[in-house]
Coordinates of C-alpha atoms (C1' of nucleotides) in Angstrom, one line a residue:
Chain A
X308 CA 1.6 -6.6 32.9
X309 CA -0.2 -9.9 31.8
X310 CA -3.8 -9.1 32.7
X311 CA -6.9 -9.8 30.7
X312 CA -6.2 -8.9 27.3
X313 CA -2.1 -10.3 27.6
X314 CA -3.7 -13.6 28.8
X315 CA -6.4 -13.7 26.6
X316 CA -3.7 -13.5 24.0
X317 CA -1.3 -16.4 25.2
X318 CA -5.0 -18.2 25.1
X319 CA -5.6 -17.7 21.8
X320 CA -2.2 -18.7 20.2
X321 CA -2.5 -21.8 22.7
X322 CA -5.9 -22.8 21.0
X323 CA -4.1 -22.4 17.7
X324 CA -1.4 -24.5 18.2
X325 CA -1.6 -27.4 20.9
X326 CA -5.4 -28.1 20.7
X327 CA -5.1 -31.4 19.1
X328 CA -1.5 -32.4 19.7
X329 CA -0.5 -35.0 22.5
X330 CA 2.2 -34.4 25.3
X331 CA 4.8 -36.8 24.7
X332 CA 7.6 -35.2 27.0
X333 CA 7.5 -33.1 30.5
X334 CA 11.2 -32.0 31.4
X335 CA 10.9 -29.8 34.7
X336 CA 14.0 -28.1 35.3
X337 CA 12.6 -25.5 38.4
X338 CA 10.4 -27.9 40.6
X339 CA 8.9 -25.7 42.3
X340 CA 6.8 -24.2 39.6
X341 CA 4.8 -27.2 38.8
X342 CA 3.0 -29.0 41.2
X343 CA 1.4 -32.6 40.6
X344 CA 2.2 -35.7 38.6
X345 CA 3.5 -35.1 35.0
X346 CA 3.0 -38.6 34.4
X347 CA -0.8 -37.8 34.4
X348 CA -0.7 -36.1 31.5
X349 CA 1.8 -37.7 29.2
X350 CA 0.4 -39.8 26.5
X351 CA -2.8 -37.3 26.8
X352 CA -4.4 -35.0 24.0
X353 CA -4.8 -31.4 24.5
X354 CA -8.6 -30.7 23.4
X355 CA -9.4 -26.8 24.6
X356 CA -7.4 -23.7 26.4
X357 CA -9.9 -21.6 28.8
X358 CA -9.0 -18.9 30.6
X359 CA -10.3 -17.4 34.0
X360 CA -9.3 -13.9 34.6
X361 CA -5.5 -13.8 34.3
X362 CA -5.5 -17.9 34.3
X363 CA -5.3 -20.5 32.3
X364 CA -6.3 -24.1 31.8
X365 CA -5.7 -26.7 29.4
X366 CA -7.7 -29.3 29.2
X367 CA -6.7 -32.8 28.5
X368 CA -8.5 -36.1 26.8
X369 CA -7.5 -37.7 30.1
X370 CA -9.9 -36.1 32.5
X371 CA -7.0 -34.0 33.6
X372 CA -5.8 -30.5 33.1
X373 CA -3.2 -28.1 33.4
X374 CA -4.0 -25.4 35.5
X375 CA -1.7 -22.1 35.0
X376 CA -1.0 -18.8 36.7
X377 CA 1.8 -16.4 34.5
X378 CA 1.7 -13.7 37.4
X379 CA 4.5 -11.4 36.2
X380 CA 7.0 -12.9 33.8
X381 CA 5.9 -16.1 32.9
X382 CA 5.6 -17.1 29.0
X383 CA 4.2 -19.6 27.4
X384 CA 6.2 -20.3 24.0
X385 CA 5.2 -22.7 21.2
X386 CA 7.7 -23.8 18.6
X387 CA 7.6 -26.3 15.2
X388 CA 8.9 -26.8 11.9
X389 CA 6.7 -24.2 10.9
X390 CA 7.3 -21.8 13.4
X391 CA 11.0 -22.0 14.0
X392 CA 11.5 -19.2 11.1
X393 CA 10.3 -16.6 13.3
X394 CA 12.1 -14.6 15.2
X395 CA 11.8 -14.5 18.7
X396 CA 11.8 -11.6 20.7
X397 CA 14.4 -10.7 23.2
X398 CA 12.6 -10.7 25.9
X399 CA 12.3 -14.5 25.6
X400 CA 15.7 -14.9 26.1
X401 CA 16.4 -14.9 22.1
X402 CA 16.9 -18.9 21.6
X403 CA 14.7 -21.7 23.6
X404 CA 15.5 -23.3 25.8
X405 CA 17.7 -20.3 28.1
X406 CA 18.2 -20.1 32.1
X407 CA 14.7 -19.0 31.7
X408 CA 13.0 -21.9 30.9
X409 CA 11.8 -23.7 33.9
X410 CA 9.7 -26.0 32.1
X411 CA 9.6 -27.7 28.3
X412 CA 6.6 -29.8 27.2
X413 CA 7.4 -32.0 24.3
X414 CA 4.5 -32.4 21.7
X415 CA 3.4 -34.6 18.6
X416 CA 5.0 -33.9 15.2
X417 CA 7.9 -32.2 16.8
X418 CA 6.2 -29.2 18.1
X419 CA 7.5 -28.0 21.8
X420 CA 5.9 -25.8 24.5
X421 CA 8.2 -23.2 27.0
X422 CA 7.5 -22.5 30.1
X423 CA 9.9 -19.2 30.6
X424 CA 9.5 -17.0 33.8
X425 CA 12.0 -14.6 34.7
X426 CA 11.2 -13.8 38.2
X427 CA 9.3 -17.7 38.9
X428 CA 6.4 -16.3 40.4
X429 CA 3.8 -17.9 38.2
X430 CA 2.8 -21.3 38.5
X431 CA 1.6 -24.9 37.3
X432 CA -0.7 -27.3 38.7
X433 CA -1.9 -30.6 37.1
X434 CA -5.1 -31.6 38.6
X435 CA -8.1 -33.7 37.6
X436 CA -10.4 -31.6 35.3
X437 CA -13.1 -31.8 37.9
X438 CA -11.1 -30.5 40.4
X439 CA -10.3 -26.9 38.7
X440 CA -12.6 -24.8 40.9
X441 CA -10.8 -26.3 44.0
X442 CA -7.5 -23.9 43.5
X443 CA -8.0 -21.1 45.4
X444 CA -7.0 -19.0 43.0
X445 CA -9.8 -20.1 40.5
X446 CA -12.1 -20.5 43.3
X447 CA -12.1 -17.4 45.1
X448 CA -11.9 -15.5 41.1
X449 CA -14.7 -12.7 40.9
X450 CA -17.0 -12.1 37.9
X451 CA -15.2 -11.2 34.8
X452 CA -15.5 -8.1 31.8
X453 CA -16.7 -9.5 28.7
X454 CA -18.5 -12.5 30.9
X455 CA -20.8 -12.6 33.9
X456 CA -20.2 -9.0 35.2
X457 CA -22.5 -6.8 33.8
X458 CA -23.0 -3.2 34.4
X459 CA -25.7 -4.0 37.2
X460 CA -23.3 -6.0 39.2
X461 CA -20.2 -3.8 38.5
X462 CA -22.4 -1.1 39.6
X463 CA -23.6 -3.4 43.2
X464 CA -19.9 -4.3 43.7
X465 CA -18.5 -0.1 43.3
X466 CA -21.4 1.2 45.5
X467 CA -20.6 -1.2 48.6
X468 CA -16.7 -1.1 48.6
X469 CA -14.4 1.0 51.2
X470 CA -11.5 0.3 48.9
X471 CA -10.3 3.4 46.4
X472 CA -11.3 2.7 43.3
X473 CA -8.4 1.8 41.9
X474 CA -7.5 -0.4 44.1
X475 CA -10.8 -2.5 43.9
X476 CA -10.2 -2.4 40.3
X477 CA -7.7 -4.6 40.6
X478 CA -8.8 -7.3 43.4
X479 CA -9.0 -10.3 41.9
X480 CA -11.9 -11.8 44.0
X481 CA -14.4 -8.8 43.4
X482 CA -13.5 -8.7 39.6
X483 CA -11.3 -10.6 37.3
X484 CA -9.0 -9.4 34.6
X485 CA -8.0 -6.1 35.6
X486 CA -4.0 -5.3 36.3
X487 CA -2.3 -2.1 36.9
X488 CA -2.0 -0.8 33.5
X489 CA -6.0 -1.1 32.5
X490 CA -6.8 0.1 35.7
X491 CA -4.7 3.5 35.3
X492 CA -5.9 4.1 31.6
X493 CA -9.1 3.1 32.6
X494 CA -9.8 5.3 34.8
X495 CA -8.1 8.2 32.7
X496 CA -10.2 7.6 30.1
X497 CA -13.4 7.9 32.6
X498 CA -11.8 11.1 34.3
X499 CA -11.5 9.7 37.9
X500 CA -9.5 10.1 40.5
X501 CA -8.3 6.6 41.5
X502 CA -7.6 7.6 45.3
X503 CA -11.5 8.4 45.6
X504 CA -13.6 5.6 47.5
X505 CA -15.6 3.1 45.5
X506 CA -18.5 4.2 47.2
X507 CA -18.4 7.7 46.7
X508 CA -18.2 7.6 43.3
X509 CA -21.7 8.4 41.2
X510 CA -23.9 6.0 38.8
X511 CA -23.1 8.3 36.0
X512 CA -19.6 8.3 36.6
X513 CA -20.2 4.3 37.6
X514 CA -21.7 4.0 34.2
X515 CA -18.5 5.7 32.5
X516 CA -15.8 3.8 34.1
X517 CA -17.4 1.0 33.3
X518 CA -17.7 1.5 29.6
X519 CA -14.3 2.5 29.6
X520 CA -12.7 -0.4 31.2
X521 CA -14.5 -2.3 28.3
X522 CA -12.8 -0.1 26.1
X523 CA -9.1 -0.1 27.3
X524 CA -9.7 -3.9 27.3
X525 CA -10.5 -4.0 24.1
X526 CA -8.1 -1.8 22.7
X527 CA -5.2 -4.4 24.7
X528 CA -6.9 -7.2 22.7
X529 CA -6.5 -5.7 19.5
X530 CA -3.2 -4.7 20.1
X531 CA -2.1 -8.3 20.9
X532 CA -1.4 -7.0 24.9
X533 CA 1.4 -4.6 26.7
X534 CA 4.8 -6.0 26.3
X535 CA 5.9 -3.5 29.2
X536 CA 7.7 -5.9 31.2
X537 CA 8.5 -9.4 29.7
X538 CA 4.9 -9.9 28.3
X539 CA 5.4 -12.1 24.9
X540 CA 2.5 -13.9 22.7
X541 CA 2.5 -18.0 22.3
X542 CA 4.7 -17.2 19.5
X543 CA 7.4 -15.4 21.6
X544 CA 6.2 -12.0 20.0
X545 CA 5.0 -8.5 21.6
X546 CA 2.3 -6.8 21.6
X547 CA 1.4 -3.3 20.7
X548 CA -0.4 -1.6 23.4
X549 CA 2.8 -0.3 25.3
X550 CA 2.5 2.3 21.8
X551 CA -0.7 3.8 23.0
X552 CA -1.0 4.3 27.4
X553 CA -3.2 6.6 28.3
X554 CA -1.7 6.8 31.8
X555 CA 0.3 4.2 32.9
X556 CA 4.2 5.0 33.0
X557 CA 3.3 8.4 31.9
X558 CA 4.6 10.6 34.8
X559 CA 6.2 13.5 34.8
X560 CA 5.2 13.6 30.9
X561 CA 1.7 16.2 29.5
X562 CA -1.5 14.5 29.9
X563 CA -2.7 13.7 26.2
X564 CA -6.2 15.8 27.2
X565 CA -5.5 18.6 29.3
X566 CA -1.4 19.0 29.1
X567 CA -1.3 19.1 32.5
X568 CA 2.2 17.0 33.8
X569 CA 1.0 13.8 34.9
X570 CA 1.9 12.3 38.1
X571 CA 2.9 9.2 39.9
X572 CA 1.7 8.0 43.5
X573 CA 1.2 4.5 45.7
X574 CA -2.0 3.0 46.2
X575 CA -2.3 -0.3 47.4
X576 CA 1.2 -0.8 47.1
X577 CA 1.3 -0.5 43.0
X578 CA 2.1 2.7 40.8
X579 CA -0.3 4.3 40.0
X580 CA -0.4 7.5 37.6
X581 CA -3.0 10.0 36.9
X582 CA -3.5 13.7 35.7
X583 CA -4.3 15.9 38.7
X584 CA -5.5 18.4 36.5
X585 CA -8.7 16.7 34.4
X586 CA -9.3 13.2 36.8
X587 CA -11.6 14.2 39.6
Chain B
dT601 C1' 24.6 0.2 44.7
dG602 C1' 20.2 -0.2 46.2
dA603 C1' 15.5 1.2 45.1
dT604 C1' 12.0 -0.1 42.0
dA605 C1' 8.5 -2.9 39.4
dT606 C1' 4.8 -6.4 39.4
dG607 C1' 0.1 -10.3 40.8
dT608 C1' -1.1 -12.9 44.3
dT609 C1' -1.1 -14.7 48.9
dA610 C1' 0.1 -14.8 53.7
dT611 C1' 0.1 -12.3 57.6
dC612 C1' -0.6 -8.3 60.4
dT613 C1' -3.7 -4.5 62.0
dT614 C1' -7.9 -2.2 62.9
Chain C
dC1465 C1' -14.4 -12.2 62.5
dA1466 C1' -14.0 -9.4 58.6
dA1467 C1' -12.2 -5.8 55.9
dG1468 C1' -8.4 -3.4 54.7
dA1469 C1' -3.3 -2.7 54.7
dT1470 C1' 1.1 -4.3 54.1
dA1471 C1' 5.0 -7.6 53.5
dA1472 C1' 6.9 -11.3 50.9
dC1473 C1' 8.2 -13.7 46.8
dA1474 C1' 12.7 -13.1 42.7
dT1475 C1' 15.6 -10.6 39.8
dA1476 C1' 16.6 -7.6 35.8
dT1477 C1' 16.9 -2.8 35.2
dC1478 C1' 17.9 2.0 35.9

DNA sequence: TGATATGTTATCTT
DNA sequence: CAAGATAACATATC
């Protein structure tokens, strides 16, 4: 689903495209998925998209910004003159706006933005710029891969938590960026068990998982992300990495090391799919 | 038809 | 009180 390398994706296409244009228009058509005063940041230039773990922000000329959270199904869609030939994919709905779109931000020289969520989980916030860290969601957000967590702090956070593995993976406040589907391959890739406590696991196999979570991550990012659900790029196209799962969504089919029939259980409340066979 | 999937947060339990 | 577990959110899909 939209996790690090999916968001890190939208991100990039954003910083393409808007950085530089001004909002001109906000049309909100589902209210309660943005939050604040639209008339904050109309007139305003866009000048940088960051991204937190699985959020983003757009910054603004104006001291303000637009905070955002996709959760599940949101997209972020950007269309122009020079863009229009392309063709969308259907999981945006096919042609913009649709009963998808909850909100449309009009840009300089004709350009639009779509704000499409399916199941209107995600959300939008404007806020000052200075007042970013003040969302819970950004505030609470643990260290991230590629960032500020390094091996020696992955390594502190693993050998103090109760939680199963996979679980902890995927909490947002210890570490950022991780979803379901990185945390099942990355963990088949380092040959654990994900129902085994943090804590129990050893600094060599510590020192594995680690590198491997940097690698499924990776390999998401050069795939352009997991269009397994409704997951589309700022240019309403998928990504790749659905083509190559390790584990995720591969129950009841052979494990790609050992051919052993993968299976499918619950923890924490999420699917989760491992081989029983060669993950210890 | 109704169970299922998902990220985060609110709420319940231990 | 804190850590962990679970329910709730919405809706297309199988």
């Amino acid at each position: 689903m939209p996790e690090l390398p999916e968001v890190e994706t939208i991100r990039l296409g954003l910083q393409k495209y808007v950085v530089g244009k001004t909002i001109e228009n906000v049309e909100i058509r589902l209210p309660k998925i943005l939050s604040g005063d639209p008339k904050e940041i109309v007139g305003a230039k866009i000048i940088d998209v960051r991204r937190f773990g699985k959020g983003l922000v757009i910054d603004l000329d104006n001291n303000h910004s637009i905070a955002i959270h996709i959760k599940l199904t949101g997209q972020f869609i950007y269309r122009d003159s020079e863009t229009s030939s392309l063709k969308l994919s259907p999981k945006t709905g096919g042609t913009l706006p649709n009963k998808w779109t909850h909100v449309i931000f009009k840009l300089s020289k004709s350009a639009v933005l779509y704000y499409n969520d399916l199941r209107q989980f995600g959300w939008i916030r404007i806020v000052k710029s200075d007042k970013i860290k003040e969302i819970s969601f950004f505030k609470d957000l643990g260290p991230e891969f590629f960032k500020d967590l390094t091996f020696e702090k992955f390594s502190n956070i693993t050998s103090k938590s109760n939680l199963k593995i996979k679980v902890l993976l995927m909490d947002q406040k210890r570490m950022s960026g991780i979803g379901n589907i990185y945390a099942n391959d990355a963990l088949f890739d380092a040959k654990i068990d994900p129902r085994r406590s943090a804590k129990q696991i050893s600094e060599e196999e510590v020192k594995k998982l680690y590198n491997s979570i940097l690698k499924v991550l990776t390999l998401g990012l050069r795939n352009g992300g997991a269009s397994e659900l409704n997951y589309v790029n700022a240019l309403g196209q998928e990504g790749k990495y659905q083509n190559h799962f390790l584990a995720y969504a591969r129950d009841g089919e052979k494990c790609i090391r050992c051919g052993t029939i993968m299976k499918k259980i619950t923890l924490g409340g999420r699917g989760t799919y491992f081989c029983p066979a060669c993950q210890k």
